[in-house]
PDB file of C-alpha atoms and ligand atoms in Angstrom:
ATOM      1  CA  UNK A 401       0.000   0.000   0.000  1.00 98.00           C
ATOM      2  CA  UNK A 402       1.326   3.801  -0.660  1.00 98.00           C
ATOM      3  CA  UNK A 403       0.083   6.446   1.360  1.00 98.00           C
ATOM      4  CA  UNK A 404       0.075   9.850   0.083  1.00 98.00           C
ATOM      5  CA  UNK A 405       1.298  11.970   2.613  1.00 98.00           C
ATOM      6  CA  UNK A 406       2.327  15.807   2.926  1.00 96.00           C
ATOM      7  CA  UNK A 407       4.486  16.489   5.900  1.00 91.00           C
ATOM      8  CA  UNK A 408       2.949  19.962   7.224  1.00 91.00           C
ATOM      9  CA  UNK A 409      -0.602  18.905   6.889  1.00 96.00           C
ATOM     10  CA  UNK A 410      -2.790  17.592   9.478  1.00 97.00           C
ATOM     11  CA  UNK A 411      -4.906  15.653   7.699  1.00 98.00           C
ATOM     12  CA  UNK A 412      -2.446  12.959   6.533  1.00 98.00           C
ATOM     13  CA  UNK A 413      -0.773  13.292  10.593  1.00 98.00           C
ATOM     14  CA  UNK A 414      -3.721  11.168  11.752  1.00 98.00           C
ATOM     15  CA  UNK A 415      -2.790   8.196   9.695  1.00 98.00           C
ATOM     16  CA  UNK A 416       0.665   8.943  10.246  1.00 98.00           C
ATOM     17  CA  UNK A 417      -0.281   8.837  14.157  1.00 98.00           C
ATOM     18  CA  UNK A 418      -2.443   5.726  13.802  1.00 98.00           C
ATOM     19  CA  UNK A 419       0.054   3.413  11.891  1.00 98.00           C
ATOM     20  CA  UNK A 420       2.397   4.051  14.529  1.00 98.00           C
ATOM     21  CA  UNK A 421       0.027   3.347  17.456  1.00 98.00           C
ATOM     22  CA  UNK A 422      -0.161   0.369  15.139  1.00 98.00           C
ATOM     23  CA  UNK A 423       3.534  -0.298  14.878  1.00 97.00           C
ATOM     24  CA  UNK A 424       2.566  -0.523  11.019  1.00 97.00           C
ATOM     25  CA  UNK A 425       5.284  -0.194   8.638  1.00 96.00           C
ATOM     26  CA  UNK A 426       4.513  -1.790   5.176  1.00 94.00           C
ATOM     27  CA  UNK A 427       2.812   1.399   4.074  1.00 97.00           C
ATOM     28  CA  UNK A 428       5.252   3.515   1.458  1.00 97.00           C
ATOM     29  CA  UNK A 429       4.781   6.527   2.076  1.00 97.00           C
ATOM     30  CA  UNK A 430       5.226   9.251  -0.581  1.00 97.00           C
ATOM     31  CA  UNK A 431       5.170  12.892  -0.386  1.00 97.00           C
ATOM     32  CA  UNK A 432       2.873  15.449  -1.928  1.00 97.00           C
ATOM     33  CA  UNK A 433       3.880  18.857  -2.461  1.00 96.00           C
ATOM     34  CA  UNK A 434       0.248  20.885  -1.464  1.00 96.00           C
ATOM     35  CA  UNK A 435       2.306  24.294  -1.140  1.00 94.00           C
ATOM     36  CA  UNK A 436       3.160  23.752  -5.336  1.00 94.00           C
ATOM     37  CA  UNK A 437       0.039  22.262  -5.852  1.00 94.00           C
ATOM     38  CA  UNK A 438       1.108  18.292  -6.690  1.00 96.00           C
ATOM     39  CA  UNK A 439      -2.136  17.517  -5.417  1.00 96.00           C
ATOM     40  CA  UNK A 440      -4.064  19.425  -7.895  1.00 96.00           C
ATOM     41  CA  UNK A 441      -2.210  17.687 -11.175  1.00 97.00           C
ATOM     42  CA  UNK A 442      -4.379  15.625 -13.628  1.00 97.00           C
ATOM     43  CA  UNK A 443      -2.426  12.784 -12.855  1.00 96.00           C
ATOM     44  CA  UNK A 444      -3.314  12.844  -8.731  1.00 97.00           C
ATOM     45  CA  UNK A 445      -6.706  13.841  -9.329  1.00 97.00           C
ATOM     46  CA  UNK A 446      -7.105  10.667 -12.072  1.00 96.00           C
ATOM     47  CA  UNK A 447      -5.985   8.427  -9.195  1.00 96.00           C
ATOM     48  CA  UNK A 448      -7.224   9.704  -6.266  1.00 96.00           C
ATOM     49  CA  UNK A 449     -10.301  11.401  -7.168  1.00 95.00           C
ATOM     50  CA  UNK A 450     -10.115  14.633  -5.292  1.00 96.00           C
ATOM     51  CA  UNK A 451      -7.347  17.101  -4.477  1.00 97.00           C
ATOM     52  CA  UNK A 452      -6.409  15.995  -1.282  1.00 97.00           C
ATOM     53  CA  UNK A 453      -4.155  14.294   0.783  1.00 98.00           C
ATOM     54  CA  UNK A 454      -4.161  11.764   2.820  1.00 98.00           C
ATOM     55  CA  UNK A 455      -4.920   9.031   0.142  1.00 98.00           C
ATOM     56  CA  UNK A 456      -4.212   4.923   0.922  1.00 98.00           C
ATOM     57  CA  UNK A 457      -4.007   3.404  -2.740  1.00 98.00           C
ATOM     58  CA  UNK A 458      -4.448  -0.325  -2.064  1.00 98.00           C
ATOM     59  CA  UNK A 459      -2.382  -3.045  -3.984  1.00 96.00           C
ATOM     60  CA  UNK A 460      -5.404  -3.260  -6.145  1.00 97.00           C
ATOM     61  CA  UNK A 461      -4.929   0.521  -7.190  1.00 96.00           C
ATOM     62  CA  UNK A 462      -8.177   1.881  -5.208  1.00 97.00           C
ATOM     63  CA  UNK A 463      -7.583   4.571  -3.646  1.00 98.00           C
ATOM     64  CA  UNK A 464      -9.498   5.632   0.142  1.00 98.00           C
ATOM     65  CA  UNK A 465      -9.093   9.439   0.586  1.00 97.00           C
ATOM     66  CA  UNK A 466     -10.748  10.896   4.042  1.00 98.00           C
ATOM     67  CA  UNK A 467      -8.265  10.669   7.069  1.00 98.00           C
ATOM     68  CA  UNK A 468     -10.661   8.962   9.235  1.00 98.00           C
ATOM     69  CA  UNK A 469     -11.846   6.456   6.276  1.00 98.00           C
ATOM     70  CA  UNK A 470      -7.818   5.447   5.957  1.00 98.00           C
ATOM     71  CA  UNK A 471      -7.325   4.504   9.598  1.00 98.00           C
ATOM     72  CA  UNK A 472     -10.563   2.630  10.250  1.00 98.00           C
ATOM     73  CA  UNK A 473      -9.614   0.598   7.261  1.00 98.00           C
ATOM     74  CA  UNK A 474      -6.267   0.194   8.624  1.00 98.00           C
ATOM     75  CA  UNK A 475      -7.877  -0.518  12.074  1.00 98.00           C
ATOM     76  CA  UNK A 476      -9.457  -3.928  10.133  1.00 98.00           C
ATOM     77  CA  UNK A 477      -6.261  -4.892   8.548  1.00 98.00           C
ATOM     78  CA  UNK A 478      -4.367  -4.313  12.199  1.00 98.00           C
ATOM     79  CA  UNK A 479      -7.282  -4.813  15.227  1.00 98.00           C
ATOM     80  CA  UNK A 480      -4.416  -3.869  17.687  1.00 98.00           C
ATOM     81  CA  UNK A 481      -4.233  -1.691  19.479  1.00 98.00           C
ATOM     82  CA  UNK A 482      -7.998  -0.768  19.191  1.00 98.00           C
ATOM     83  CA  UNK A 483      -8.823   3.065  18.485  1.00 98.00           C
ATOM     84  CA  UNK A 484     -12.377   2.907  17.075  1.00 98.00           C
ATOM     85  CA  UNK A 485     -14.312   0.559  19.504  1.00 98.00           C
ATOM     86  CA  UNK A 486     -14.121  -3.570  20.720  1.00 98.00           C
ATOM     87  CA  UNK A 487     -18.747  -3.440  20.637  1.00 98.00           C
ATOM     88  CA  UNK A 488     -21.463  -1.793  19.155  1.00 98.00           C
ATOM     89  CA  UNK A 489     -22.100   0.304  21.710  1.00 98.00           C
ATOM     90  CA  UNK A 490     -17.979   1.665  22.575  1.00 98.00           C
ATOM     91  CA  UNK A 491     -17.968   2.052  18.417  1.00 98.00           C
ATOM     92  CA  UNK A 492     -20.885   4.049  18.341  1.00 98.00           C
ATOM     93  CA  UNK A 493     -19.720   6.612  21.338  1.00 98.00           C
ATOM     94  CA  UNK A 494     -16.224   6.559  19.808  1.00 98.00           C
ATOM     95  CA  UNK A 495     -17.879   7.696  16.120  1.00 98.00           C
ATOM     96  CA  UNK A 496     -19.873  10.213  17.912  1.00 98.00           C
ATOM     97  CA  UNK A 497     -16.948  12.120  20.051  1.00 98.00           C
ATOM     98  CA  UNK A 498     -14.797  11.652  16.752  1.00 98.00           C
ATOM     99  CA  UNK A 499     -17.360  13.207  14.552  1.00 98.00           C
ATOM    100  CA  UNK A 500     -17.891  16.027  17.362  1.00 98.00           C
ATOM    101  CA  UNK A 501     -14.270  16.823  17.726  1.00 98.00           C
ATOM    102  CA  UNK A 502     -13.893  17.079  13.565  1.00 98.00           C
ATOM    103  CA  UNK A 503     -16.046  19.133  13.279  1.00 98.00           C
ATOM    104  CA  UNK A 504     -16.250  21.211  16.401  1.00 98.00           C
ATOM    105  CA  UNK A 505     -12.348  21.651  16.664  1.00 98.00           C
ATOM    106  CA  UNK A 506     -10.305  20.563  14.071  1.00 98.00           C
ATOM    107  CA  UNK A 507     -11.943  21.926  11.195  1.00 98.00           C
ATOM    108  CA  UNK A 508     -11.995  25.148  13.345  1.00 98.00           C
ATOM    109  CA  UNK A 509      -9.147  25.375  14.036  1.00 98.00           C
ATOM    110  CA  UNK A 510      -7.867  24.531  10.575  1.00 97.00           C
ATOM    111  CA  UNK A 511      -9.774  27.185   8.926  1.00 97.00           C
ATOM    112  CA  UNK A 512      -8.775  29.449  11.703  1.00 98.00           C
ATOM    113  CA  UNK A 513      -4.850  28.552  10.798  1.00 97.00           C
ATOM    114  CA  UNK A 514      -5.256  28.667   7.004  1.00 96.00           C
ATOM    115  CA  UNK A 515      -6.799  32.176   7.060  1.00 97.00           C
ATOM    116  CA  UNK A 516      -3.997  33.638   9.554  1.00 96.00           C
ATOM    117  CA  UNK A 517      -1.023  31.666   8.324  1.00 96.00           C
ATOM    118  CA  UNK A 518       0.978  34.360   5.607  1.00 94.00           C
ATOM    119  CA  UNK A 519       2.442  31.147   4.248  1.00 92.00           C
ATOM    120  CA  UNK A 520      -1.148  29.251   3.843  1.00 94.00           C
ATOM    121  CA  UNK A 521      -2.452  31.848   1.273  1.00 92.00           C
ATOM    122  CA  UNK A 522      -1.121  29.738  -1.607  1.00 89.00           C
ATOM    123  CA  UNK A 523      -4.110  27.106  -0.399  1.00 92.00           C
ATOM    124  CA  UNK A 524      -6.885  29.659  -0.433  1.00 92.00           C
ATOM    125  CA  UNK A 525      -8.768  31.676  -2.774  1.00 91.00           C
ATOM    126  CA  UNK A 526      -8.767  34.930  -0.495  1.00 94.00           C
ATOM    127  CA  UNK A 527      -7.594  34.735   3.256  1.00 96.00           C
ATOM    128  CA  UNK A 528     -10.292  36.048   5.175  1.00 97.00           C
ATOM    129  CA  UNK A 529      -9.023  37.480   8.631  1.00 96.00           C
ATOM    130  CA  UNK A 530     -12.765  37.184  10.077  1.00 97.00           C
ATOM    131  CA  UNK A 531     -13.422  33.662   8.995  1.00 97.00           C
ATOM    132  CA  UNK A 532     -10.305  32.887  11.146  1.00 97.00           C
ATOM    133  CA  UNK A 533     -11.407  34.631  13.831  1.00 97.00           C
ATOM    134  CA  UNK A 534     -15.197  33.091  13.917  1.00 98.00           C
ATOM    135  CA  UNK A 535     -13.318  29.894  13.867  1.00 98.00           C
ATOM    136  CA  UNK A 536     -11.020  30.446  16.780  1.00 98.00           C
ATOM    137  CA  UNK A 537     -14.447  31.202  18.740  1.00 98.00           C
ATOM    138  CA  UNK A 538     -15.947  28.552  17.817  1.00 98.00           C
ATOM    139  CA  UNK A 539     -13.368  25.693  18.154  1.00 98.00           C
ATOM    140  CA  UNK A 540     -12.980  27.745  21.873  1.00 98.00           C
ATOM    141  CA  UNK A 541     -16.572  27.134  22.698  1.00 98.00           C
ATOM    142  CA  UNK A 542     -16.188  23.435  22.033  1.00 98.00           C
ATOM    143  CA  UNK A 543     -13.004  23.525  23.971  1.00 98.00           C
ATOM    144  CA  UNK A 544     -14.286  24.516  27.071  1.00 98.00           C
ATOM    145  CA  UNK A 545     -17.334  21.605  26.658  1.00 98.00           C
ATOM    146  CA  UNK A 546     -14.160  19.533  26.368  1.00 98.00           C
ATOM    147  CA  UNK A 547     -12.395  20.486  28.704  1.00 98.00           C
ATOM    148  CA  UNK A 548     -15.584  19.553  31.028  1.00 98.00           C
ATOM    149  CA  UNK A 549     -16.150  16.201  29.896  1.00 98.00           C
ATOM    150  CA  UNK A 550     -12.106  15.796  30.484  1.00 98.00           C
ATOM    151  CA  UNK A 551     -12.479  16.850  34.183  1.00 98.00           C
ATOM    152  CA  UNK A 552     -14.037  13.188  34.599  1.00 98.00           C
ATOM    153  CA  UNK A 553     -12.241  11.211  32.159  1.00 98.00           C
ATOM    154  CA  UNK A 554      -8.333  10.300  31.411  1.00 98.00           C
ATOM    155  CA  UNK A 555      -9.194  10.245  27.243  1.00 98.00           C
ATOM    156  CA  UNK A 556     -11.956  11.952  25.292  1.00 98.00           C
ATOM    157  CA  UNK A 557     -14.137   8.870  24.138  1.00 98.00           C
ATOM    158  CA  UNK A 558     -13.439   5.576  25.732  1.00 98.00           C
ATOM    159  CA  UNK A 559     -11.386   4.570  28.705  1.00 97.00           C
ATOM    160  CA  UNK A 560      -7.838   4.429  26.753  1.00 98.00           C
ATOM    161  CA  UNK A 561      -6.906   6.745  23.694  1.00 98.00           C
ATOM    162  CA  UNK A 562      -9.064   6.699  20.350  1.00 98.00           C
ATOM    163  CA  UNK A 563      -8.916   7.727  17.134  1.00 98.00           C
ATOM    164  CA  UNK A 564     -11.280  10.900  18.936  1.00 98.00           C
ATOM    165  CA  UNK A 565      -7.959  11.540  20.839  1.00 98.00           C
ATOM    166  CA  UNK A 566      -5.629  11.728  17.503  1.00 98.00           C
ATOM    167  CA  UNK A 567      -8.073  13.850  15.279  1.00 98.00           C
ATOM    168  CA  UNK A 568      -8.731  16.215  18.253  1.00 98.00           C
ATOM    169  CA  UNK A 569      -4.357  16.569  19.253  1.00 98.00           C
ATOM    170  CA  UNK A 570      -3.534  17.330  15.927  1.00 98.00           C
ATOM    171  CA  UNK A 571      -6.517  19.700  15.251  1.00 98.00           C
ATOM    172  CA  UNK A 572      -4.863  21.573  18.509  1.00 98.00           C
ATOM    173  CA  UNK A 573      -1.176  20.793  17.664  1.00 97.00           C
ATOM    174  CA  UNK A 574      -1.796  21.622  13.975  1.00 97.00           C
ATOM    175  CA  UNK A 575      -2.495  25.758  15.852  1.00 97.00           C
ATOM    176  CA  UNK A 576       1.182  25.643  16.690  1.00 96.00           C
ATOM    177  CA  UNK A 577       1.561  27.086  13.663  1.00 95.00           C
ATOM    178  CA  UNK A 578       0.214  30.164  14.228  1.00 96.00           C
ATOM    179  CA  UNK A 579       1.837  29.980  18.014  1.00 96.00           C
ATOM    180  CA  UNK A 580      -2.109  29.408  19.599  1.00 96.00           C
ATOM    181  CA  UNK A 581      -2.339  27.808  22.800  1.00 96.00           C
ATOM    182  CA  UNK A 582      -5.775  26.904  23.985  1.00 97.00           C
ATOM    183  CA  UNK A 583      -7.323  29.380  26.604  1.00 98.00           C
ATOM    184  CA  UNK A 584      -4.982  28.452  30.056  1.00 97.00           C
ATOM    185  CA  UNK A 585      -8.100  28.099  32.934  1.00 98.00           C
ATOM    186  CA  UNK A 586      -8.529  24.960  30.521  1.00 98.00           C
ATOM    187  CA  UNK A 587      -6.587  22.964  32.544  1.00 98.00           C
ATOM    188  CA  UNK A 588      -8.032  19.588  32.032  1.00 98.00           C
ATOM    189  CA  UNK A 589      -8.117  20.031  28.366  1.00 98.00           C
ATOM    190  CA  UNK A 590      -4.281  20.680  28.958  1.00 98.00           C
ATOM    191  CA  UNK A 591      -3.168  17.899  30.724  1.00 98.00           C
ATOM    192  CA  UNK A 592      -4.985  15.655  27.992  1.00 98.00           C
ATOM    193  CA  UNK A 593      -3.257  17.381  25.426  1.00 98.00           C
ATOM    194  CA  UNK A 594      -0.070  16.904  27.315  1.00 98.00           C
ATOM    195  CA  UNK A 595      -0.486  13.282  27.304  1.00 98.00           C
ATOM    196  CA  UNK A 596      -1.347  12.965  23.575  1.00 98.00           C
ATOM    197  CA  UNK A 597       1.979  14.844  23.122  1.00 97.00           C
ATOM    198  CA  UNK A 598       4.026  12.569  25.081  1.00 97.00           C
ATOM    199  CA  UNK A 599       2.945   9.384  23.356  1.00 98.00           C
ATOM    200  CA  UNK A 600       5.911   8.040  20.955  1.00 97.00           C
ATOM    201  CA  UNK A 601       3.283   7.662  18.443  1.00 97.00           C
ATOM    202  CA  UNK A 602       2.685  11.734  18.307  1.00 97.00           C
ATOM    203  CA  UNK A 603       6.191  11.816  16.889  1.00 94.00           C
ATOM    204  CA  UNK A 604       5.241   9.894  13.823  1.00 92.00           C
ATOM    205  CA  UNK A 605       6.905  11.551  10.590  1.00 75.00           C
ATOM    206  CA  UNK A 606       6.615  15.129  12.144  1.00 84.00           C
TER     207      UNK A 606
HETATM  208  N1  GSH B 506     -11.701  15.571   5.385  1.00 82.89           N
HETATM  209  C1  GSH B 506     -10.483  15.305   4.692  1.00 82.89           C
HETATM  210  C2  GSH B 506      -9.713  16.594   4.532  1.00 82.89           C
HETATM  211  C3  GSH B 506      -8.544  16.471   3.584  1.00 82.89           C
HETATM  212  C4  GSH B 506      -7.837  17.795   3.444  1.00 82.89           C
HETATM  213  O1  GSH B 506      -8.447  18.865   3.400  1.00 82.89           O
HETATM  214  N2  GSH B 506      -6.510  17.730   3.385  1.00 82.89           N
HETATM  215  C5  GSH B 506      -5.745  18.936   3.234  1.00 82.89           C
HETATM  216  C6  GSH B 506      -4.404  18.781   3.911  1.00 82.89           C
HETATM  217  S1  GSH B 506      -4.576  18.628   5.671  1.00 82.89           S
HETATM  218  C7  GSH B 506      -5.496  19.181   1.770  1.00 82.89           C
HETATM  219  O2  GSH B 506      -5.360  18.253   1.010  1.00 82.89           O
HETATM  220  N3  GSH B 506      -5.442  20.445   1.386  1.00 82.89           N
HETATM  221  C8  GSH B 506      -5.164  20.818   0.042  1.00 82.89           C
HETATM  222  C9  GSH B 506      -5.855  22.089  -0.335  1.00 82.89           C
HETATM  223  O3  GSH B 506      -6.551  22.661   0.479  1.00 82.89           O
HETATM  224  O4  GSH B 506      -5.679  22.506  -1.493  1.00 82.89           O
HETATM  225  C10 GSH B 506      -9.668  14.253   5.451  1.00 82.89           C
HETATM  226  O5  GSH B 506      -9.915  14.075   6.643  1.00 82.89           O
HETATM  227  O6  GSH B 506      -8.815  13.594   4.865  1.00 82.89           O
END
């Protein structure tokens, strides 16, 4: 299998961060150039479909784009350790924080970044300094309702980390960017973020 991979981006990070919670290492990985726009040539767009990375192609030539897609696919293929649920029930809540945190922080925050970031113009149309701004507020607001639920609980969706844990820690770490740090009375939502950090798996290809 090839994954197609840009270094900077957080998208492709998550199954970067998930093959190593893995331990998986029969994945080539090959680097797209977003910044001079490899991703928008007729030739990636013929095999992956869309201009984006990540994208698994599969031995068979399919290709799975969507970040989350790729690593519960990968999640079949290698059970262990388990980031997207052992039962019905553990999947379901672990699909619902995961779904919550994408869209409620780290596509927030990733807007917020791409319409500050001088250097991130080349991936939009027109940076708009508000749009970053109403996203800032409202991956904050979700923050603090996270920083709640983490006053009672070690990881965000089950009892050990999830795939909710990597989407959400590189939504946040992905801010670093622009030098954000979460607001600091959000001290629970800190010392999960802490933890994510120290795993070796954080360190994947960054
Ligand atoms: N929802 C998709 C998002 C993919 C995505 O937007 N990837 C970014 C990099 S993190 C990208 O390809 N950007 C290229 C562009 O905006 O032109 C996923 O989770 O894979």
């Amino acid at each position: 299998m090839k994954l197609y991979d840009s270094h900077r981006a957080p998208n492709p990070r998550r199954v970067r961060w998930v093959m190593a919670e893995k331990g998986i290492e029969d994945v080539e990985i090959i680097q797209v150039d977003i910044m001079s726009g490899e991703h928008k040539t007729r030739e990636y767009r013929d095999r992956v479909g869309v201009p984006h990375v990540p994208s698994l192609e599969l031995d068979d030539g399919a290709c799975i784009s969507e970040s989350v897609a790729i690593c519960r696919y990968l999640e079949a293929l290698y059970p262990e350790p388990n980031l997207f649920g052992h039962d019905p029930k553990e999947q379901a809540i672990i699909e619902m924080w995961t779904r919550r945190c994408e869209f409620y922080l780290a596509n927030p925050i990733m807007l917020n970044v791409r319409h500050s970031h001088p250097a991130l113009a080349a991936l939009e149309a027109v940076q708009v300094p508000q749009l970053a701004d109403y996203n800032r507020v409202a991956a904050e607001r979700f923050m603090k309702t996270l920083d709640r639920h983490l006053a009672e609980h070690e990881f965000i969706a089950a009892d050990r980390f999830t795939i909710a844990d990597v989407v959400s820690a590189v939504g946040l770490d992905f801010a670093r960017l622009i030098k954000y740090r979460p607001p600091e009375d959000l001290t629970n939502l800190a010392r999960w973020f802490e933890a994510c950090r120290a795993r070796p798996a954080a360190k994947a290809g960054v």
